[in-house]
CSV table of C-alpha atoms in Angstrom, one decimal:
chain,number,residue,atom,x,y,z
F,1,UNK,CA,14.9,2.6,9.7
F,2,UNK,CA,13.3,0.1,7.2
F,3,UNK,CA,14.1,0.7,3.6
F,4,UNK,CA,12.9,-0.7,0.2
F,5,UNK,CA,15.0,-0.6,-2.5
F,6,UNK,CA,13.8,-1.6,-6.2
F,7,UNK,CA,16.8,-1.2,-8.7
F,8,UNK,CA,14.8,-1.5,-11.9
F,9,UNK,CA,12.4,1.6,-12.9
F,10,UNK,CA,10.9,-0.1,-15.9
F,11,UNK,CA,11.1,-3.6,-16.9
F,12,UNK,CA,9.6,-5.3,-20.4
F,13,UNK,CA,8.6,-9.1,-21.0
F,14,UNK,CA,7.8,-10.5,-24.4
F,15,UNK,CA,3.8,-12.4,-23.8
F,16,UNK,CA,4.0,-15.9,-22.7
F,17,UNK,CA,7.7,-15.1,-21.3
F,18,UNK,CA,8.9,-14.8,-17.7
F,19,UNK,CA,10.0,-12.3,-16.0
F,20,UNK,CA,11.8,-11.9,-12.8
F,21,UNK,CA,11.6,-8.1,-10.7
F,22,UNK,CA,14.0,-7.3,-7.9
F,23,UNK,CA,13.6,-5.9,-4.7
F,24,UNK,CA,16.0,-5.7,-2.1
F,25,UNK,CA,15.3,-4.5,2.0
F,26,UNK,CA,16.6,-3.4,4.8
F,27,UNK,CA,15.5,-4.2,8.4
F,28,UNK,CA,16.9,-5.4,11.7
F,29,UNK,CA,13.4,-7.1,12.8
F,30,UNK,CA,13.6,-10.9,12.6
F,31,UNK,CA,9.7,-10.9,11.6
F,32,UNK,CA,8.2,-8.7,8.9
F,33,UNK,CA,6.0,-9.7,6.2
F,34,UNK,CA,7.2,-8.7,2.6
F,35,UNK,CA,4.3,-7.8,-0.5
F,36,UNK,CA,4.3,-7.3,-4.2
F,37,UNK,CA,1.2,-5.5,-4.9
F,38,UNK,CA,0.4,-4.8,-9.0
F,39,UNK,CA,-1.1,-1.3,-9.7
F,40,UNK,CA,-2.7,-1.3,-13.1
F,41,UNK,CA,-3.7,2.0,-14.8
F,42,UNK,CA,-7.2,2.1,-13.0
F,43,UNK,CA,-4.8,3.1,-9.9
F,44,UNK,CA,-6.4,0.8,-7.5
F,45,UNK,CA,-3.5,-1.8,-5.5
F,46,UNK,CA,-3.7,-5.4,-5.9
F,47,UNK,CA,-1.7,-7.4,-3.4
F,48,UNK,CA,-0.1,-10.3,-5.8
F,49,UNK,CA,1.8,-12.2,-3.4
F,50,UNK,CA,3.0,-12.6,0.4
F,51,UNK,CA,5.5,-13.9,2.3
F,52,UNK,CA,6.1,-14.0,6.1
F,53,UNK,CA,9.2,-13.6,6.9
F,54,UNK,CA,9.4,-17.2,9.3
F,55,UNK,CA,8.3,-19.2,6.5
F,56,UNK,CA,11.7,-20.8,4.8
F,57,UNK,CA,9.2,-22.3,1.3
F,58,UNK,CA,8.6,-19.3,-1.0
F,59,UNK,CA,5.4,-18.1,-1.9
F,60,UNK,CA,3.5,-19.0,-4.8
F,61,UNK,CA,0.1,-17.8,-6.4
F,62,UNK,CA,-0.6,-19.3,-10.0
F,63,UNK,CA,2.1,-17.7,-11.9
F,64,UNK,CA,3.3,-15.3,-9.5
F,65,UNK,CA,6.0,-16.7,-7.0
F,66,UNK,CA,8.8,-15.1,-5.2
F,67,UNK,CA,12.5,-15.9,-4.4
F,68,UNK,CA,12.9,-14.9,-0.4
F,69,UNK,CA,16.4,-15.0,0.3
F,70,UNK,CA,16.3,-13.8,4.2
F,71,UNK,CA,20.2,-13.2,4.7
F,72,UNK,CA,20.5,-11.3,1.7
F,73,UNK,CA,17.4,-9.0,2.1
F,74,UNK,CA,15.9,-10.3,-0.9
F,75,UNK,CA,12.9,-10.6,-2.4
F,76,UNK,CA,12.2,-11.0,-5.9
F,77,UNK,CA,9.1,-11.7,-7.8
F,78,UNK,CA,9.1,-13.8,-10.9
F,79,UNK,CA,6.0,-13.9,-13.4
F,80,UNK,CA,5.8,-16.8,-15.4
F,81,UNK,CA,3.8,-16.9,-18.5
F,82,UNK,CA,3.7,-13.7,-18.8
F,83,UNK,CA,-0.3,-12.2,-19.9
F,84,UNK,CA,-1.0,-8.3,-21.6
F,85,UNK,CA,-3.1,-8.1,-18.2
F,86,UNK,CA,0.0,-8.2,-16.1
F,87,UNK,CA,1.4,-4.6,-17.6
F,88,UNK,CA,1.4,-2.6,-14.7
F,89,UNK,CA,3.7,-1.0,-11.8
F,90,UNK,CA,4.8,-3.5,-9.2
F,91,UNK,CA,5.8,-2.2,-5.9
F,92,UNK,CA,7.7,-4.3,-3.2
F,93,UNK,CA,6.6,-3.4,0.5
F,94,UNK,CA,7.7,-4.4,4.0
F,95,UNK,CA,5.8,-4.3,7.1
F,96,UNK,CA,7.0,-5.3,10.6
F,97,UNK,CA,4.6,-8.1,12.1
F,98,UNK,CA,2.1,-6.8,14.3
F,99,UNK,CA,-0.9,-5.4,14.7
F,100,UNK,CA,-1.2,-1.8,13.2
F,101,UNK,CA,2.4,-1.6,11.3
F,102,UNK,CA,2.9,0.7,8.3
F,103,UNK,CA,3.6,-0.6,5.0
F,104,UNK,CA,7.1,0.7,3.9
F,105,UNK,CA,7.1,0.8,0.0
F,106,UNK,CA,9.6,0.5,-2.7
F,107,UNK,CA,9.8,2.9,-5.7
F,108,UNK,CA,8.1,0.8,-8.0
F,109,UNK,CA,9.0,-1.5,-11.1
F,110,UNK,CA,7.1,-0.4,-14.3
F,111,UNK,CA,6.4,-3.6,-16.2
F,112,UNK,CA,5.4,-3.6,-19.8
F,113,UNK,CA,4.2,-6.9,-21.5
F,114,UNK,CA,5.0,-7.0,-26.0
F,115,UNK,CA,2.5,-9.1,-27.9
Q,1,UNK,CA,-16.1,-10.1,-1.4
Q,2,UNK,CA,-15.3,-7.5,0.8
Q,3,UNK,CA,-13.8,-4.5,-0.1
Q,4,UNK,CA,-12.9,-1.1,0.9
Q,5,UNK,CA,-15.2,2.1,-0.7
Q,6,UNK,CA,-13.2,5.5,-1.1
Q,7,UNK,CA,-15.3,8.7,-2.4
Q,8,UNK,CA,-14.9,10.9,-4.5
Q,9,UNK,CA,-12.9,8.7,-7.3
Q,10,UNK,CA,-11.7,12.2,-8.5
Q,11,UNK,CA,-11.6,15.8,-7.0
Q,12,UNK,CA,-10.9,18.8,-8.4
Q,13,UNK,CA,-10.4,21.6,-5.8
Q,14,UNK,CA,-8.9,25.6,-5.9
Q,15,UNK,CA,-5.9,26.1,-3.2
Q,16,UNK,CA,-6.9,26.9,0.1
Q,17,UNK,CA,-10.2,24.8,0.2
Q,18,UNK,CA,-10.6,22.5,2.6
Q,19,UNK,CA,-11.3,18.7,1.0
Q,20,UNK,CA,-12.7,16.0,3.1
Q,21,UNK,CA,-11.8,12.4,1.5
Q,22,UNK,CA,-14.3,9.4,2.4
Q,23,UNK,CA,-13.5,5.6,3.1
Q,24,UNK,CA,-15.5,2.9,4.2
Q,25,UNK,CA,-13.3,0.1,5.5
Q,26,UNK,CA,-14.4,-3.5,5.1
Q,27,UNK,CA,-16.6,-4.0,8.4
Q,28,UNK,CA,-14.7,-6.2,10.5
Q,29,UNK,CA,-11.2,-4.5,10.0
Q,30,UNK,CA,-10.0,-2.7,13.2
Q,31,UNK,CA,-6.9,-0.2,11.5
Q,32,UNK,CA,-7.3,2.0,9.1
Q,33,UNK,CA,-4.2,4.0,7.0
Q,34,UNK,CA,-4.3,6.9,4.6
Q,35,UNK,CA,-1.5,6.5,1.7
Q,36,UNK,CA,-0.4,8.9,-0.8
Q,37,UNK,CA,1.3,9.0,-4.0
Q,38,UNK,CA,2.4,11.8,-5.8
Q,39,UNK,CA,2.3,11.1,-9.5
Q,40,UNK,CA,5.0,8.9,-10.6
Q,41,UNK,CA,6.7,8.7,-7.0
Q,42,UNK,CA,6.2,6.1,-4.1
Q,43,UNK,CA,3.6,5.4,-1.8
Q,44,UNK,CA,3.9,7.6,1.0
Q,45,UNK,CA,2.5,6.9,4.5
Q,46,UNK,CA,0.1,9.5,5.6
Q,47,UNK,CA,-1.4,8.0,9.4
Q,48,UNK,CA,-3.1,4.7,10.9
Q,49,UNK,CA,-5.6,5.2,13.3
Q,50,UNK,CA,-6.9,2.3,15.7
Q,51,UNK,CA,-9.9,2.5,18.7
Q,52,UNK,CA,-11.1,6.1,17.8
Q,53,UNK,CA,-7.3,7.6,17.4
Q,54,UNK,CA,-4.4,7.7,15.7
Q,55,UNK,CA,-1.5,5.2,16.3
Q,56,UNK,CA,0.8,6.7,14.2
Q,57,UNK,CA,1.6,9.4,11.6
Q,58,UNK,CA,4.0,10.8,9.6
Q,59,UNK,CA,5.9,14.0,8.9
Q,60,UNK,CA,3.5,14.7,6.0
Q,61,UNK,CA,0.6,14.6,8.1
Q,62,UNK,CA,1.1,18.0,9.6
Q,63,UNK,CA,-1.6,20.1,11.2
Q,64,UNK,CA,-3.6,20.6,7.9
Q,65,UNK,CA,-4.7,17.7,8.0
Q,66,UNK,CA,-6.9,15.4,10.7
Q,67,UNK,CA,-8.7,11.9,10.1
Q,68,UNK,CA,-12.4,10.7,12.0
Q,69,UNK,CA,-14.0,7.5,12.5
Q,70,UNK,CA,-17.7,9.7,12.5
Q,71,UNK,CA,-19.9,6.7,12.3
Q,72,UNK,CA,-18.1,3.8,12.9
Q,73,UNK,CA,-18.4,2.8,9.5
Q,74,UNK,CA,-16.6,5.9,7.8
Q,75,UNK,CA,-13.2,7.1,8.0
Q,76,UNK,CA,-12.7,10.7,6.5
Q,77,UNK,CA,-9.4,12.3,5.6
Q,78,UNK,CA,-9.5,16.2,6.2
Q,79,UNK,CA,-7.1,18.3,4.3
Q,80,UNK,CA,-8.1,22.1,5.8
Q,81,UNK,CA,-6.3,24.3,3.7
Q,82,UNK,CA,-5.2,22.5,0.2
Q,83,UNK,CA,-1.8,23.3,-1.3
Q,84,UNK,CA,-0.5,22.4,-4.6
Q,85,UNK,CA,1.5,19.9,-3.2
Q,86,UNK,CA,-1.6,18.0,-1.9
Q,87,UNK,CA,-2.4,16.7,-5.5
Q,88,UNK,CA,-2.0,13.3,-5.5
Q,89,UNK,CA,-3.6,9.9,-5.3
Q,90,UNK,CA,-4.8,8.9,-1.8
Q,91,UNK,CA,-5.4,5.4,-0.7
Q,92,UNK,CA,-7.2,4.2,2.3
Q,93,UNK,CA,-6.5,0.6,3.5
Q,94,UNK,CA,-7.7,-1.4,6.4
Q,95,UNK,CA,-6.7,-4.5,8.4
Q,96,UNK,CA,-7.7,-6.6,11.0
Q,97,UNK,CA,-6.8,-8.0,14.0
Q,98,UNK,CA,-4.9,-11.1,13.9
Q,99,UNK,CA,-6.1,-14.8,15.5
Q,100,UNK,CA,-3.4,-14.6,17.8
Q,101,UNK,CA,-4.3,-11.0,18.9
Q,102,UNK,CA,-1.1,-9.6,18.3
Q,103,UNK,CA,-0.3,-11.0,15.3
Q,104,UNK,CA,-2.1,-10.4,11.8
Q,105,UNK,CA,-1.6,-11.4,8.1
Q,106,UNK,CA,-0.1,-8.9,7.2
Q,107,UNK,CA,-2.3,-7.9,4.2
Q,108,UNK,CA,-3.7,-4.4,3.6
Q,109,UNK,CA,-6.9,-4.3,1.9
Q,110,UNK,CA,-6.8,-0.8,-0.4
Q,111,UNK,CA,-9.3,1.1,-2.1
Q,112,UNK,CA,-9.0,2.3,-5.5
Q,113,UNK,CA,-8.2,5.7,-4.3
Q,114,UNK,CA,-9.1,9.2,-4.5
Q,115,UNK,CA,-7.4,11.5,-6.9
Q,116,UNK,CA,-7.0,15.0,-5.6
Q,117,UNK,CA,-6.0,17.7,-7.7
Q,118,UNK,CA,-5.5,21.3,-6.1
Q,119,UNK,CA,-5.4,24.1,-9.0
């Protein structure tokens, strides 16, 4: 079975700082997409960032980009620049490719950003 | 821009009432999920539902609870008889069907949830 494992409960970032969050997983599937999705305190899930597992180049949006190390089950997500808006809880998330696949979730990173 | 519609944003219910939760999926999506999350725990699977029936559902989805695509444009999540347990955040989240028609994105598109809290 597909696991998600995220090491760090709660992580903190001084403003204008980066921050990396870890998330490691567990799969036999060669393809699989793999999510960070932010969930502010209005509850609602953001997708930050994907990756598709086939793609070698990491995936970048603006500030956000990921380190996918396949072979190790990897997947860590690194804010740059860090902004007040970005405190939130960060879950990592695995889905097999495919039509109609369950996301499989991680326990969540709580990130808090210091002015 | 698109997005997915869930009603009620908050419900307050008494045990043993029956609670039906209301999505609308963005209009071109073909599968649907229910999520849950306790407060402070993970996201939790609930069932995915594709052509009029469900593809897949967890343990938690037992038989008090049952999901409809009435209209073609809502998908409703039917808790029958509410336990305490039940309180919790649900999310609804669509996707569609890939180009490749077996193949997708990948992405979920969620709603902002329905909280659901069984006194």
């Amino acid at each position: 079975a597909q696991t998600v494992t995220q090491s760090q409960p709660e992580m903190s970032v001084q403003e204008a700082e980066t921050v990396t969050l870890s998330c490691t997983y567990d799969t036999s599937e060669s393809d699989y997409y793999l999510f960070w999705y932010k969930q502010p305190p209005s509850r609602q899930m953001i997708l930050v960032i994907r990756q598709e597992a086939y793609k070698q180049q990491n995936a970048t949006e603006n500030r956000f980009s990921v380190n996918f190390q396949k072979a190790a089950k990897s997947f860590s997500l690194k804010i740059s620049d860090s902004q007040l808006g970005d405190a939130a809880m960060y879950f990592c998330a695995y889905r097999r490719a495919g039509n109609n696949r369950k996301l499989i979730w991680g326990l969540g990173t709580s990130l808090a950003v210091n002015p | 821009e698109p997005e997915v519609t869930q009603t009620p944003s908050h419900q307050v219910t008494q045990m043993g009432q029956e609670v039906i939760l209301r999505c609308v999926p963005i209009s071109n999506h073909l599968y649907f999920y229910w999520y849950r999350q306790i407060l402070g725990q993970k996201v939790e699977f609930l069932v995915s539902f594709y052509n009029n029936e469900i593809s897949e559902k967890s343990e938690i989805f037992d038989d008090q609870f049952s999901v409809e695509r009435p209209d073609g444009s809502n998908f409703t999540l039917k808790i029958r008889s509410t336990k305490l347990e039940d309180s919790a955040m649900y999310f609804c989240a669509s996707t569609k069907r890939g180009l490749a028609g077996n193949m997708n994105t990948g992405e979920l598109f969620f709603g902002e949830g329905s909280r659901l809290t069984v006194l």
